[in-house]
Coordinates of C-alpha atoms in Angstrom, one line a residue:
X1 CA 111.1 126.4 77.5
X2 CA 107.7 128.0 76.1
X3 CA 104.7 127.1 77.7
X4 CA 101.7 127.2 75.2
X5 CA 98.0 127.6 76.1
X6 CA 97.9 124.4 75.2
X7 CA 99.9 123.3 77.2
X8 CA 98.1 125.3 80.4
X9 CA 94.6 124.0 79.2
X10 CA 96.1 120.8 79.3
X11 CA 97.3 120.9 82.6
X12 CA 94.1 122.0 83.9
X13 CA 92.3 119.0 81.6
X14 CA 94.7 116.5 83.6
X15 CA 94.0 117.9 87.2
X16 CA 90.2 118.2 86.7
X17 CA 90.4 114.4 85.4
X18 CA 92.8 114.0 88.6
X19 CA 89.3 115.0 90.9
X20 CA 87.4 113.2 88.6
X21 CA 88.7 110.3 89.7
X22 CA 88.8 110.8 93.5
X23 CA 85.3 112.9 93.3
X24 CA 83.5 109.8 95.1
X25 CA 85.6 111.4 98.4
X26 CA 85.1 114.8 98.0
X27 CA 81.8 114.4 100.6
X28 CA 85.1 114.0 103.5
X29 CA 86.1 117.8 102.7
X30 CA 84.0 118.8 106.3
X31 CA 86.5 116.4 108.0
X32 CA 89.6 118.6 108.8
X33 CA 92.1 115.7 108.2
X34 CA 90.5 115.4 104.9
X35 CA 91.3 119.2 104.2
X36 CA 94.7 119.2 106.0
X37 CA 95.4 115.8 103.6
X38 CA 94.5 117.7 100.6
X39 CA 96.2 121.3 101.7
X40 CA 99.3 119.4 102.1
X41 CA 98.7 117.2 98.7
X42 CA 98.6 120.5 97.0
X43 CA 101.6 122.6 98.8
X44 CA 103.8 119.0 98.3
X45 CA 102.9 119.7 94.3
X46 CA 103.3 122.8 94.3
X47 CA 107.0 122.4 95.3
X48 CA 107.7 119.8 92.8
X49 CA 106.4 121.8 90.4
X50 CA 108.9 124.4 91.4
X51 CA 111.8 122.1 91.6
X52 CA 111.0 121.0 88.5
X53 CA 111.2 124.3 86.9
X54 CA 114.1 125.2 89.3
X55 CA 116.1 121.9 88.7
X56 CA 115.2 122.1 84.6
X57 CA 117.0 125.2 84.6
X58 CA 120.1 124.4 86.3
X59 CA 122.6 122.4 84.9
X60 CA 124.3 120.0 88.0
X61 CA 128.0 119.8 87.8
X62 CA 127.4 116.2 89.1
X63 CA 126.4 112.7 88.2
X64 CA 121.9 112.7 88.5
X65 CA 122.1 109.1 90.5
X66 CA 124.2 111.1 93.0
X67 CA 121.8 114.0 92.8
X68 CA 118.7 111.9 93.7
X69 CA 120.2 109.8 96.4
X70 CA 121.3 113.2 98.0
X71 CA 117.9 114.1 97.6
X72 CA 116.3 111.4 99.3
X73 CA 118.8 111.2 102.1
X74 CA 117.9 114.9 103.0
X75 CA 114.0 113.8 103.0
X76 CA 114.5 110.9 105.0
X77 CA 116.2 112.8 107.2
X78 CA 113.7 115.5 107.5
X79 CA 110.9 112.6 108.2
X80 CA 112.5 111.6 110.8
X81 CA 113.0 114.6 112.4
X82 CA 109.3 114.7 111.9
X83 CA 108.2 111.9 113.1
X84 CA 110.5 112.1 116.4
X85 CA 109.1 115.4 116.8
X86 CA 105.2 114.3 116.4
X87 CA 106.2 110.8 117.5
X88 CA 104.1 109.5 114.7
X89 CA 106.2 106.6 113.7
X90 CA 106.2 102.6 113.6
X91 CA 108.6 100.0 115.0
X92 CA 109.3 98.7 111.8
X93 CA 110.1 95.2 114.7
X94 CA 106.7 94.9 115.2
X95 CA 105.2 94.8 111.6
X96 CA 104.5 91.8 109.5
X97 CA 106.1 90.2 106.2
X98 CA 102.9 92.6 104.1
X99 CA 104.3 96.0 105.7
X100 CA 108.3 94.8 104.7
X101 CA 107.4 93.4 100.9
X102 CA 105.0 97.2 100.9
X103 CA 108.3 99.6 102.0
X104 CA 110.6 97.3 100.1
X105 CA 108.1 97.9 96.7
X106 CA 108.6 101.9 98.1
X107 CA 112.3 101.8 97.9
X108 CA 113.5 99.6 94.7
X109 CA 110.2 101.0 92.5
X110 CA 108.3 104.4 94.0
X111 CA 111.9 106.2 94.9
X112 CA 114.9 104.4 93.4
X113 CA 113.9 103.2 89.5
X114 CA 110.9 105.3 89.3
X115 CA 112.4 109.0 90.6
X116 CA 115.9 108.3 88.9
X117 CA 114.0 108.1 85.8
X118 CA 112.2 111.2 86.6
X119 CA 115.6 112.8 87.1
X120 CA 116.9 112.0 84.0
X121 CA 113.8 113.1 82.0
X122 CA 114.1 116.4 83.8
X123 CA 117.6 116.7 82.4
X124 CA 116.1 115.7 78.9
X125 CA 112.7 117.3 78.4
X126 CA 110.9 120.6 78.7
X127 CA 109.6 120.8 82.2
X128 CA 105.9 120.8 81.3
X129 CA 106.0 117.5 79.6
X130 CA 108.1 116.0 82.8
X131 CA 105.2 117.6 85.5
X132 CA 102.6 115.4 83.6
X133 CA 104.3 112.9 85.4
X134 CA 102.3 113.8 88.3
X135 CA 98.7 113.2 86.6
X136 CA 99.6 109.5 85.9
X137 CA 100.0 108.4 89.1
X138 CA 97.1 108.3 90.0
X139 CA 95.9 106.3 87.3
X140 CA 98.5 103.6 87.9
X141 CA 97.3 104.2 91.6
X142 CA 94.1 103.1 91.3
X143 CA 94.9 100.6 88.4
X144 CA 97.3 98.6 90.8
X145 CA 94.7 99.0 93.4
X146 CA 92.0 97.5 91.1
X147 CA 94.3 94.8 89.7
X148 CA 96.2 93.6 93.2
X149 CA 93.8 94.5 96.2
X150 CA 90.5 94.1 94.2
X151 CA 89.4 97.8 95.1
X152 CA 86.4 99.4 93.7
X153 CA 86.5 100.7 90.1
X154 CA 83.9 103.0 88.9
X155 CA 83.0 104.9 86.2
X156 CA 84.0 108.0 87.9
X157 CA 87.2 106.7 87.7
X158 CA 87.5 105.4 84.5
X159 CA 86.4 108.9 83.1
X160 CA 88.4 110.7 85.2
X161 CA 91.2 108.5 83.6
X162 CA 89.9 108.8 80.1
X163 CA 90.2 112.9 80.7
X164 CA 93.7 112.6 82.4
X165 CA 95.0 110.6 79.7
X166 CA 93.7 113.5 77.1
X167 CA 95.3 116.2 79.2
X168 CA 98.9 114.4 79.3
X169 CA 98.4 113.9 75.2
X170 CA 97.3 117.1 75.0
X171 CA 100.5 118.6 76.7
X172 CA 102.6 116.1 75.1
X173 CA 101.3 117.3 71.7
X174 CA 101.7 120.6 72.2
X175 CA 105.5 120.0 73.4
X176 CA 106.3 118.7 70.2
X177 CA 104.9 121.1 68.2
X178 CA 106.7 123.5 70.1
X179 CA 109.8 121.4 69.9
X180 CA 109.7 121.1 65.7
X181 CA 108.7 124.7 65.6
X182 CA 112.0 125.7 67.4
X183 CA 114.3 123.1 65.6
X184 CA 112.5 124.5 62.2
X185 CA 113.9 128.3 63.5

């Protein structure tokens, strides 16, 4: 799949409205947590955006559910390897009903509906329009925080939406163009 300019400018469009919404915490970066947070934030996207590619290109001999479960059974088993190692880990005995109803909302929506979808679109669509994935987020992020824990909404955020939103058109546009233009060939 052809990647435009575009498309790239795009990209960039999306991640600078990304920090435009966070840029009320960009004061922490002297904290080294807050630096460690955000060098790990951007190695973790940097290998999705490599298995993206990678996984775009390859064509799996078997079923995507199967795929992703694998997936997530190799990551959970790497966590806990990590956290045995570190011993940064909770009882899950000793939370309360809000921690369960939070990793059950993980499980059925943030891995198993939301990242089979994103497995099937990868099987589907040119890679660039599945990574936009990656600026929404965010926005639905700080949207559900806004809407269900009555956190803070500022206009920071609400223009860093407004310019993530034009990136992700912006790309979107760009991959149909590209996608007419090849069908037209």
């Amino acid at each position: 799949t052809r990647v435009s300019r575009l498309m790239i400018l795009g990209m960039v469009i999306g991640l600078g409205g990304v920090v435009t919404i966070f840029y009320d915490y960009l004061g922490q970066i002297h904290s080294k947590s807050f630096v460690f947070g955000v060098v790990l934030a951007l190695l973790s996207t940097l290998s999705w955006s490599f298995g993206t590619v990678y996984s775009s290109k390859q064509k799996l001999s078997i079923a995507i559910l199967f795929a992703v479960g694998l997936q997530m059974l190799f990551a959970g088993v790497v966590i806990l390897i990590v956290c045995g190692l570190t011993g940064k880990y909770v009882n899950l005995a000793d939370t309360g009903q809000a921690s369960w109803f939070a990793l059950l909302y993980l499980i059925f929506f943030g891995s198993l509906l939301t990242y089979s979808a994103y497995a099937f679109a990868i099987s589907k669509l040119p890679p660039a329009q599945v990574s936009i994935y990656a600026y929404i987020n965010p926005i639905v992020a700080v949207g559900l925080g806004w809407l269900l824990l009555q956190e803070k909404m500022n206009a920071n955020m609400l223009l860093g939406t407004m310019i993530t939103l034009g990136g992700v058109w912006l790309v979107n546009r760009e991959s149909k163009k590209l996608k007419t233009k090849r069908h037209n060939l």
